[in-house]
Structures are given as structure tokens and as C-alpha cells.
PDB file of C-alpha atoms and ligand atoms in Angstrom:
ATOM      1  CA  MET A   1     105.691 117.763 103.923  1.00 43.00           C
ATOM      2  CA  SER A   2     103.456 116.194 107.388  1.00 52.00           C
ATOM      3  CA  THR A   3     104.643 113.175 109.270  1.00 73.00           C
ATOM      4  CA  VAL A   4     102.115 110.881 106.605  1.00 90.00           C
ATOM      5  CA  SER A   5     104.916 108.508 105.100  1.00 93.00           C
ATOM      6  CA  PRO A   6     104.728 110.051 101.175  1.00 97.00           C
ATOM      7  CA  LEU A   7     103.962 107.836  98.144  1.00 98.00           C
ATOM      8  CA  ILE A   8     104.896 109.000  94.317  1.00 98.00           C
ATOM      9  CA  ALA A   9     102.804 106.916  91.927  1.00 98.00           C
ATOM     10  CA  GLY A  10     103.737 106.513  88.335  1.00 98.00           C
ATOM     11  CA  ASN A  11     100.467 106.740  85.838  1.00 98.00           C
ATOM     12  CA  TRP A  12     101.872 105.385  82.772  1.00 98.00           C
ATOM     13  CA  LYS A  13      98.417 105.962  81.381  1.00 98.00           C
ATOM     14  CA  MET A  14      98.191 103.883  78.109  1.00 98.00           C
ATOM     15  CA  ASN A  15     101.687 104.160  77.202  1.00 98.00           C
ATOM     16  CA  GLY A  16     104.580 101.252  77.502  1.00 97.00           C
ATOM     17  CA  LEU A  17     105.392  98.340  75.308  1.00 97.00           C
ATOM     18  CA  THR A  18     108.266  95.854  76.372  1.00 97.00           C
ATOM     19  CA  HIS A  19     110.815  97.354  75.509  1.00 96.00           C
ATOM     20  CA  SER A  20     109.699 100.341  78.274  1.00 96.00           C
ATOM     21  CA  LEU A  21     110.773  97.708  80.893  1.00 97.00           C
ATOM     22  CA  ASP A  22     114.660  99.004  80.254  1.00 96.00           C
ATOM     23  CA  GLU A  23     113.235 102.557  81.530  1.00 96.00           C
ATOM     24  CA  LEU A  24     111.534 100.451  84.378  1.00 97.00           C
ATOM     25  CA  SER A  25     115.252  99.121  85.145  1.00 97.00           C
ATOM     26  CA  GLU A  26     116.544 102.122  85.200  1.00 97.00           C
ATOM     27  CA  LEU A  27     114.456 103.728  87.566  1.00 97.00           C
ATOM     28  CA  ALA A  28     115.757 100.537  89.828  1.00 97.00           C
ATOM     29  CA  ARG A  29     119.114 100.964  88.927  1.00 96.00           C
ATOM     30  CA  LEU A  30     118.855 105.156  90.300  1.00 95.00           C
ATOM     31  CA  LEU A  31     116.596 103.980  93.224  1.00 95.00           C
ATOM     32  CA  THR A  32     118.822 101.148  94.614  1.00 94.00           C
ATOM     33  CA  THR A  33     122.489 102.851  93.590  1.00 93.00           C
ATOM     34  CA  GLY A  34     121.361 106.854  94.897  1.00 79.00           C
ATOM     35  CA  GLU A  35     120.465 107.645  98.048  1.00 82.00           C
ATOM     36  CA  SER A  36     117.412 105.479  99.546  1.00 83.00           C
ATOM     37  CA  PRO A  37     114.038 107.184  98.629  1.00 87.00           C
ATOM     38  CA  ARG A  38     111.902 108.607 101.470  1.00 90.00           C
ATOM     39  CA  ALA A  39     109.208 107.657  99.299  1.00 96.00           C
ATOM     40  CA  LEU A  40     107.049 104.581  98.735  1.00 97.00           C
ATOM     41  CA  VAL A  41     107.196 104.178  94.818  1.00 98.00           C
ATOM     42  CA  VAL A  42     104.294 102.986  92.996  1.00 98.00           C
ATOM     43  CA  VAL A  43     104.236 102.154  88.790  1.00 98.00           C
ATOM     44  CA  CYS A  44     101.092 101.758  87.362  1.00 98.00           C
ATOM     45  CA  PRO A  45     101.804 100.896  83.817  1.00 98.00           C
ATOM     46  CA  PRO A  46      98.723  99.425  81.212  1.00 98.00           C
ATOM     47  CA  ALA A  47      97.876  96.328  82.324  1.00 97.00           C
ATOM     48  CA  THR A  48      99.794  94.242  79.165  1.00 98.00           C
ATOM     49  CA  LEU A  49     103.022  95.384  81.623  1.00 98.00           C
ATOM     50  CA  LEU A  50     101.706  95.048  85.167  1.00 98.00           C
ATOM     51  CA  ALA A  51     102.837  91.520  86.057  1.00 98.00           C
ATOM     52  CA  ALA A  52     106.372  92.091  84.425  1.00 98.00           C
ATOM     53  CA  VAL A  53     106.634  95.467  86.514  1.00 98.00           C
ATOM     54  CA  ALA A  54     105.565  93.716  89.758  1.00 98.00           C
ATOM     55  CA  ALA A  55     108.217  90.791  89.004  1.00 97.00           C
ATOM     56  CA  GLN A  56     110.876  93.229  88.166  1.00 95.00           C
ATOM     57  CA  GLY A  57     110.358  96.288  90.451  1.00 95.00           C
ATOM     58  CA  ALA A  58     110.459  94.142  93.087  1.00 94.00           C
ATOM     59  CA  SER A  59     113.966  93.684  94.263  1.00 92.00           C
ATOM     60  CA  SER A  60     113.822  97.467  94.207  1.00 93.00           C
ATOM     61  CA  GLY A  61     110.984  98.209  96.302  1.00 95.00           C
ATOM     62  CA  ILE A  62     109.082  99.207  92.958  1.00 97.00           C
ATOM     63  CA  ILE A  63     105.267  98.130  93.551  1.00 98.00           C
ATOM     64  CA  ALA A  64     103.142  97.794  91.163  1.00 98.00           C
ATOM     65  CA  GLY A  65      99.735  99.272  90.539  1.00 98.00           C
ATOM     66  CA  GLY A  66      96.776  99.309  88.000  1.00 98.00           C
ATOM     67  CA  GLN A  67      94.692 101.873  86.337  1.00 98.00           C
ATOM     68  CA  ASP A  68      91.581 101.261  86.749  1.00 98.00           C
ATOM     69  CA  CYS A  69      89.772  97.939  88.062  1.00 98.00           C
ATOM     70  CA  HIS A  70      85.981  96.572  87.067  1.00 98.00           C
ATOM     71  CA  ARG A  71      83.689  96.701  90.271  1.00 97.00           C
ATOM     72  CA  GLU A  72      82.676  93.228  89.592  1.00 97.00           C
ATOM     73  CA  PRO A  73      84.864  90.704  90.666  1.00 95.00           C
ATOM     74  CA  HIS A  74      84.385  88.555  87.629  1.00 96.00           C
ATOM     75  CA  GLY A  75      81.672  88.074  84.952  1.00 97.00           C
ATOM     76  CA  ALA A  76      80.765  88.778  81.138  1.00 98.00           C
ATOM     77  CA  HIS A  77      81.982  92.346  80.980  1.00 98.00           C
ATOM     78  CA  THR A  78      84.839  91.978  77.797  1.00 98.00           C
ATOM     79  CA  GLY A  79      87.674  93.815  77.813  1.00 96.00           C
ATOM     80  CA  ASP A  80      87.558  94.357  81.918  1.00 97.00           C
ATOM     81  CA  ILE A  81      90.026  93.915  84.540  1.00 98.00           C
ATOM     82  CA  SER A  82      88.900  92.810  88.456  1.00 98.00           C
ATOM     83  CA  ALA A  83      90.576  94.071  90.791  1.00 98.00           C
ATOM     84  CA  SER A  84      91.498  90.284  92.057  1.00 98.00           C
ATOM     85  CA  MET A  85      92.855  89.993  88.568  1.00 98.00           C
ATOM     86  CA  LEU A  86      95.381  93.273  89.331  1.00 98.00           C
ATOM     87  CA  ALA A  87      96.250  91.611  92.682  1.00 98.00           C
ATOM     88  CA  ASP A  88      96.475  88.512  90.927  1.00 98.00           C
ATOM     89  CA  ALA A  89      98.914  89.820  88.443  1.00 98.00           C
ATOM     90  CA  GLY A  90     100.961  91.499  91.383  1.00 98.00           C
ATOM     91  CA  ALA A  91      99.353  94.715  92.034  1.00 98.00           C
ATOM     92  CA  GLN A  92      99.102  96.564  95.221  1.00 98.00           C
ATOM     93  CA  TYR A  93      97.445  99.435  94.550  1.00 98.00           C
ATOM     94  CA  VAL A  94      95.121 100.697  92.038  1.00 98.00           C
ATOM     95  CA  ILE A  95      93.964 103.893  90.259  1.00 98.00           C
ATOM     96  CA  VAL A  96      90.190 104.665  90.300  1.00 98.00           C
ATOM     97  CA  GLY A  97      88.149 107.839  89.641  1.00 98.00           C
ATOM     98  CA  HIS A  98      91.144 109.418  87.289  1.00 98.00           C
ATOM     99  CA  SER A  99      89.509 112.191  85.458  1.00 97.00           C
ATOM    100  CA  GLU A 100      90.166 110.797  82.216  1.00 97.00           C
ATOM    101  CA  ARG A 101      88.095 107.376  83.438  1.00 97.00           C
ATOM    102  CA  ARG A 102      85.340 109.786  84.508  1.00 97.00           C
ATOM    103  CA  THR A 103      85.179 111.951  81.421  1.00 95.00           C
ATOM    104  CA  ASN A 104      85.967 109.139  78.787  1.00 96.00           C
ATOM    105  CA  HIS A 105      84.087 106.530  80.144  1.00 97.00           C
ATOM    106  CA  GLY A 106      81.303 108.362  82.010  1.00 96.00           C
ATOM    107  CA  GLU A 107      82.104 107.310  85.047  1.00 98.00           C
ATOM    108  CA  THR A 108      80.632 108.691  88.275  1.00 98.00           C
ATOM    109  CA  ASP A 109      81.530 109.064  91.929  1.00 98.00           C
ATOM    110  CA  GLN A 110      78.900 105.870  92.194  1.00 98.00           C
ATOM    111  CA  ILE A 111      80.900 103.871  89.917  1.00 98.00           C
ATOM    112  CA  VAL A 112      84.366 105.423  91.273  1.00 98.00           C
ATOM    113  CA  CYS A 113      82.820 104.307  94.700  1.00 98.00           C
ATOM    114  CA  ALA A 114      82.154 101.051  93.706  1.00 98.00           C
ATOM    115  CA  LYS A 115      85.335 100.037  92.157  1.00 98.00           C
ATOM    116  CA  ALA A 116      87.226 101.322  95.358  1.00 98.00           C
ATOM    117  CA  GLU A 117      84.920  99.123  97.593  1.00 98.00           C
ATOM    118  CA  ALA A 118      86.252  96.120  94.529  1.00 98.00           C
ATOM    119  CA  ALA A 119      89.668  96.697  95.671  1.00 98.00           C
ATOM    120  CA  ILE A 120      89.508  97.260  98.868  1.00 98.00           C
ATOM    121  CA  GLY A 121      88.023  93.425  98.702  1.00 98.00           C
ATOM    122  CA  ALA A 122      90.817  92.227  96.636  1.00 98.00           C
ATOM    123  CA  GLY A 123      93.141  93.454  99.107  1.00 98.00           C
ATOM    124  CA  LEU A 124      94.707  96.628  96.915  1.00 98.00           C
ATOM    125  CA  LYS A 125      94.794 100.073  98.018  1.00 98.00           C
ATOM    126  CA  PRO A 126      92.617 102.528  95.797  1.00 98.00           C
ATOM    127  CA  ILE A 127      94.147 105.770  95.067  1.00 98.00           C
ATOM    128  CA  ILE A 128      90.855 107.515  94.513  1.00 98.00           C
ATOM    129  CA  CYS A 129      90.913 110.632  92.027  1.00 98.00           C
ATOM    130  CA  VAL A 130      89.163 113.959  92.419  1.00 98.00           C
ATOM    131  CA  GLY A 131      89.404 117.036  91.196  1.00 98.00           C
ATOM    132  CA  GLU A 132      87.468 120.346  89.506  1.00 98.00           C
ATOM    133  CA  THR A 133      87.496 121.448  85.989  1.00 97.00           C
ATOM    134  CA  GLU A 134      88.368 124.538  84.697  1.00 97.00           C
ATOM    135  CA  ALA A 135      85.333 125.882  84.762  1.00 97.00           C
ATOM    136  CA  GLN A 136      84.528 124.776  88.112  1.00 98.00           C
ATOM    137  CA  ARG A 137      87.616 126.736  89.580  1.00 97.00           C
ATOM    138  CA  ASP A 138      86.531 129.802  87.950  1.00 96.00           C
ATOM    139  CA  ALA A 139      83.097 129.483  89.202  1.00 98.00           C
ATOM    140  CA  ALA A 140      84.887 129.501  92.569  1.00 97.00           C
ATOM    141  CA  GLU A 141      83.501 125.909  92.905  1.00 98.00           C
ATOM    142  CA  ALA A 142      86.387 124.004  93.335  1.00 98.00           C
ATOM    143  CA  GLU A 143      86.540 122.957  97.020  1.00 98.00           C
ATOM    144  CA  SER A 144      82.769 121.935  97.079  1.00 98.00           C
ATOM    145  CA  VAL A 145      83.187 119.979  93.918  1.00 98.00           C
ATOM    146  CA  VAL A 146      86.252 118.282  95.527  1.00 98.00           C
ATOM    147  CA  SER A 147      83.871 117.688  98.491  1.00 98.00           C
ATOM    148  CA  ALA A 148      81.650 116.130  97.212  1.00 98.00           C
ATOM    149  CA  GLN A 149      83.572 113.821  94.846  1.00 98.00           C
ATOM    150  CA  LEU A 150      85.448 112.980  97.600  1.00 98.00           C
ATOM    151  CA  ALA A 151      82.298 112.098 100.381  1.00 97.00           C
ATOM    152  CA  ALA A 152      80.657 110.154  97.388  1.00 98.00           C
ATOM    153  CA  SER A 153      84.007 108.207  96.334  1.00 98.00           C
ATOM    154  CA  ILE A 154      85.226 106.938  98.852  1.00 98.00           C
ATOM    155  CA  PRO A 155      83.243 103.699 100.860  1.00 97.00           C
ATOM    156  CA  ASP A 156      81.111 103.979 103.513  1.00 96.00           C
ATOM    157  CA  ALA A 157      82.937 100.841 104.865  1.00 96.00           C
ATOM    158  CA  ALA A 158      86.503 101.781 103.915  1.00 97.00           C
ATOM    159  CA  GLU A 159      89.217 102.265 106.702  1.00 97.00           C
ATOM    160  CA  HIS A 160      91.973 104.908 106.943  1.00 97.00           C
ATOM    161  CA  HIS A 161      94.762 102.927 105.829  1.00 97.00           C
ATOM    162  CA  GLU A 162      92.495 101.155 103.332  1.00 98.00           C
ATOM    163  CA  VAL A 163      92.442 104.472 100.899  1.00 98.00           C
ATOM    164  CA  VAL A 164      94.583 107.264  99.196  1.00 98.00           C
ATOM    165  CA  VAL A 165      93.262 110.043  97.835  1.00 98.00           C
ATOM    166  CA  ALA A 166      94.552 112.211  94.751  1.00 98.00           C
ATOM    167  CA  TYR A 167      94.066 115.780  94.003  1.00 98.00           C
ATOM    168  CA  GLU A 168      94.216 116.118  90.064  1.00 98.00           C
ATOM    169  CA  PRO A 169      92.537 119.314  89.075  1.00 98.00           C
ATOM    170  CA  VAL A 170      91.599 118.498  85.390  1.00 97.00           C
ATOM    171  CA  TRP A 171      92.890 121.267  83.887  1.00 97.00           C
ATOM    172  CA  ALA A 172      96.127 120.822  85.024  1.00 97.00           C
ATOM    173  CA  ILE A 173      96.284 117.066  84.047  1.00 96.00           C
ATOM    174  CA  GLY A 174      98.818 116.883  81.086  1.00 94.00           C
ATOM    175  CA  THR A 175      98.972 120.354  80.073  1.00 96.00           C
ATOM    176  CA  GLY A 176     101.955 121.992  81.894  1.00 95.00           C
ATOM    177  CA  ARG A 177      99.973 123.920  83.926  1.00 96.00           C
ATOM    178  CA  THR A 178      99.719 123.655  87.729  1.00 96.00           C
ATOM    179  CA  PRO A 179      97.823 125.339  90.338  1.00 97.00           C
ATOM    180  CA  THR A 180      99.539 127.825  92.757  1.00 98.00           C
ATOM    181  CA  LEU A 181     101.418 126.752  95.700  1.00 98.00           C
ATOM    182  CA  ASP A 182      98.542 128.800  97.664  1.00 98.00           C
ATOM    183  CA  GLU A 183      95.509 126.927  95.675  1.00 98.00           C
ATOM    184  CA  ILE A 184      97.433 123.502  96.248  1.00 98.00           C
ATOM    185  CA  ASP A 185      97.812 124.421 100.261  1.00 98.00           C
ATOM    186  CA  GLU A 186      94.241 125.163 100.301  1.00 98.00           C
ATOM    187  CA  MET A 187      92.986 122.357  98.480  1.00 98.00           C
ATOM    188  CA  HIS A 188      94.812 119.836 100.310  1.00 98.00           C
ATOM    189  CA  ASN A 189      94.188 121.640 103.594  1.00 98.00           C
ATOM    190  CA  ALA A 190      90.061 121.098 102.359  1.00 98.00           C
ATOM    191  CA  ILE A 191      90.899 117.448 101.793  1.00 98.00           C
ATOM    192  CA  ARG A 192      92.237 117.053 104.935  1.00 98.00           C
ATOM    193  CA  ALA A 193      89.581 118.942 106.946  1.00 98.00           C
ATOM    194  CA  ARG A 194      86.912 116.679 105.120  1.00 98.00           C
ATOM    195  CA  LEU A 195      88.203 113.402 105.776  1.00 98.00           C
ATOM    196  CA  VAL A 196      88.930 114.615 109.567  1.00 98.00           C
ATOM    197  CA  ASP A 197      85.494 115.094 109.708  1.00 97.00           C
ATOM    198  CA  ARG A 198      84.645 111.638 108.117  1.00 97.00           C
ATOM    199  CA  PHE A 199      87.163 109.429 110.237  1.00 98.00           C
ATOM    200  CA  GLY A 200      88.305 111.561 113.118  1.00 98.00           C
ATOM    201  CA  LEU A 201      91.760 113.784 113.795  1.00 97.00           C
ATOM    202  CA  SER A 202      94.020 110.616 113.858  1.00 96.00           C
ATOM    203  CA  LYS A 203      93.050 108.433 111.328  1.00 97.00           C
ATOM    204  CA  GLY A 204      92.119 111.628 109.072  1.00 98.00           C
ATOM    205  CA  GLU A 205      95.212 112.264 109.487  1.00 97.00           C
ATOM    206  CA  SER A 206      97.024 109.797 108.340  1.00 97.00           C
ATOM    207  CA  ILE A 207      95.891 109.450 105.213  1.00 98.00           C
ATOM    208  CA  ARG A 208      97.458 110.307 102.104  1.00 98.00           C
ATOM    209  CA  ILE A 209      96.442 113.205  99.956  1.00 98.00           C
ATOM    210  CA  LEU A 210      98.584 113.127  96.761  1.00 98.00           C
ATOM    211  CA  TYR A 211      99.034 115.831  94.179  1.00 98.00           C
ATOM    212  CA  GLY A 212      98.461 115.262  90.775  1.00 98.00           C
ATOM    213  CA  GLY A 213      98.626 117.635  87.060  1.00 97.00           C
ATOM    214  CA  SER A 214     101.791 118.846  85.507  1.00 96.00           C
ATOM    215  CA  LEU A 215     103.985 117.332  88.699  1.00 98.00           C
ATOM    216  CA  LYS A 216     107.815 117.970  86.995  1.00 98.00           C
ATOM    217  CA  PRO A 217     111.207 117.369  87.978  1.00 98.00           C
ATOM    218  CA  GLN A 218     111.202 121.449  87.724  1.00 97.00           C
ATOM    219  CA  ASN A 219     108.372 122.241  90.311  1.00 98.00           C
ATOM    220  CA  ALA A 220     108.427 118.938  92.371  1.00 98.00           C
ATOM    221  CA  ARG A 221     110.606 120.482  95.153  1.00 97.00           C
ATOM    222  CA  GLU A 222     108.276 123.171  96.281  1.00 98.00           C
ATOM    223  CA  ILE A 223     104.769 121.328  95.369  1.00 98.00           C
ATOM    224  CA  LEU A 224     106.005 118.279  97.405  1.00 98.00           C
ATOM    225  CA  GLY A 225     106.877 120.712 100.284  1.00 97.00           C
ATOM    226  CA  ILE A 226     103.199 121.862 100.636  1.00 97.00           C
ATOM    227  CA  GLY A 227     102.351 120.499 104.376  1.00 94.00           C
ATOM    228  CA  ASN A 228      99.283 118.481 103.131  1.00 97.00           C
ATOM    229  CA  VAL A 229     100.662 117.079 100.255  1.00 98.00           C
ATOM    230  CA  ASN A 230     101.977 113.666 100.822  1.00 98.00           C
ATOM    231  CA  GLY A 231     103.306 112.581  97.696  1.00 98.00           C
ATOM    232  CA  GLY A 232     102.132 112.979  94.164  1.00 98.00           C
ATOM    233  CA  LEU A 233     100.442 111.277  91.137  1.00 98.00           C
ATOM    234  CA  VAL A 234     102.767 111.631  88.266  1.00 98.00           C
ATOM    235  CA  GLY A 235     101.744 111.187  84.231  1.00 98.00           C
ATOM    236  CA  GLY A 236     103.944 112.397  81.777  1.00 97.00           C
ATOM    237  CA  ALA A 237     107.021 112.474  83.697  1.00 98.00           C
ATOM    238  CA  SER A 238     107.011 109.259  85.387  1.00 98.00           C
ATOM    239  CA  LEU A 239     107.707 107.845  81.880  1.00 98.00           C
ATOM    240  CA  LEU A 240     111.055 108.621  81.893  1.00 97.00           C
ATOM    241  CA  ALA A 241     113.054 107.040  84.576  1.00 97.00           C
ATOM    242  CA  LYS A 242     115.630 109.696  85.052  1.00 97.00           C
ATOM    243  CA  ASP A 243     112.631 112.616  85.084  1.00 98.00           C
ATOM    244  CA  PHE A 244     110.468 109.967  87.843  1.00 98.00           C
ATOM    245  CA  TYR A 245     113.642 109.387  89.864  1.00 97.00           C
ATOM    246  CA  THR A 246     113.962 113.310  90.292  1.00 97.00           C
ATOM    247  CA  ILE A 247     110.575 113.665  91.883  1.00 98.00           C
ATOM    248  CA  ILE A 248     110.969 110.744  93.843  1.00 97.00           C
ATOM    249  CA  SER A 249     114.319 112.524  95.039  1.00 96.00           C
ATOM    250  CA  ALA A 250     112.211 116.269  96.048  1.00 96.00           C
ATOM    251  CA  VAL A 251     110.977 114.365  98.796  1.00 94.00           C
TER     252      VAL A 251
HETATM  253  C1  PEP B   1      98.030 112.086  85.687  1.00 54.09           C
HETATM  254  O1  PEP B   1      97.349 111.464  84.384  1.00 54.09           O
HETATM  255  O2  PEP B   1      97.700 111.464  87.099  1.00 54.09           O
HETATM  256  C2  PEP B   1      98.677 112.861  85.473  1.00 54.09           C
HETATM  257  C3  PEP B   1      99.121 113.327  86.638  1.00 54.09           C
HETATM  258  O3  PEP B   1      99.092 113.641  84.525  1.00 54.09           O
HETATM  259  P1  PEP B   1     100.151 114.449  84.150  1.00 54.09           P
HETATM  260  O4  PEP B   1     101.347 114.700  85.178  1.00 54.09           O
HETATM  261  O5  PEP B   1     101.190 114.301  82.650  1.00 54.09           O
HETATM  262  O6  PEP B   1      99.534 115.901  84.200  1.00 54.09           O
END
């Protein structure tokens, strides 16, 4: 782990009903009775639970985040949620450009960039996701794909302290497969180099780069121990307080 303070974010995706707040209470209990976590802890529930997570998590230091936002601040966009609405509900972070949004909703880097800009404008920190498909990795294009996504998805005006990057190889999300430790190390070093190119040495080095994709209690310690891995974005394993806490404790 580098000197950047780590962050572990849980992405509940389209999972969670009111009773799921019991898991949040259990996570809060574990976080407040166990050893103090070294990582910032963010939980990104479905929008229906966001205000409850923000209110309930506050006393134990759990920070609420959204899973997506619209690029416009308001208007005729039925079913969408703006960044300021997420902030109003208590969110401090929002995931943008998750591969499920890129694939299922046709989100391009330009759309992701506009969403990140909207998030920053509303006072939220966007967690900007990038990652290659399996075919792109097989074709030895992983690094160039991720570099291009990074360049086009971070808004021009963004300051280093306003953004978080998440490297999520698409083929590792929800599959139980992960890149090797060397592959993660190489990609995070490449992302760090791009951030340093863009923001300069000290600013580029201070941006968190999270790893996401089948991060589990069993592999968290070794993955989170890699130099330029500054935390994780956790899907499936964030749904159970015990598993999520084990990952947080692995930092
Ligand atoms: C994710 O959805 O961001 C993710 C990393 O999912 P999982 O941990 O389930 O692979």
C-alpha cells in the first residue's frame, strides 16, 4: 500500500431492501467494536436506500455513495438521478463509468466524463471506473485501453483531490476470477504513471487507485498489499457485513 490513505467502497448494485440495513448495522458494529479501520469505508447502496445508509452510517464513520448519476443537474430525465440529488440524500461519493453502465447503458468515455464533472459540481467525489475486456487483454491491449479510458473519462477541470480511479477488469467483475498480482501491479503502475503525467508528481501520486473485480476476504490481503493499490471497489462481497469487514480489515 502506498502512502495514499486507503478507501474501500462497497457497490451493492441492484441489491438491497429495507431489511438489508441490518447488514449495515452489523458492519457498523464490527467497525466500532473491532480495531479501528485503516481505510475510509464507503457503501454505495441502491438509490432507494441512500438516505437511510447516510443517516445510519454516520455514527460509525460509514460514508454513503451513489452508484451512478445523470450528467445534467435536473430536467426531463424520467427515472434518472442527478448528482445534487445524491448529495442531498447524504452521499459524498458516486461511482461513474462502471462497466455494467458502460455495457448495459451504452455509456461512452464522454458520457462518463460528463457525469464525473456533474458529480464534482455537486460536491461529490466521482469514483471513475476503467477496465479492459477479456478480449482486449488477450490482444495485449489492456494498458492502452485503460489509458485511453482514463484520459477521456477524467474531466479536464478536475483537481487531483476531487477524483478517485477504480481499475476494474471487466472479465473479473462478478466472475470469481482476478488478474495475477503482477498483472494488477503492472496496471496500477501504468495508471499511476498516466496520473503523474497529467497532474504532476505529487498530485498524481496522491490520487487513489482502487482495484475492483472479485475482491474477496480470501484474496484481499495480497491484492490490497500491492504498492499502487490504494483500496478496493467491492461488489458481491460487500453485501455481507462479515465479508466486507474482513476486506476492510485486510488493509
Ligand atoms: C463491482 O461491481 O464493482 C465489482 C467489483 O463486483 P465484484 O466484486 O462482485 O466482482
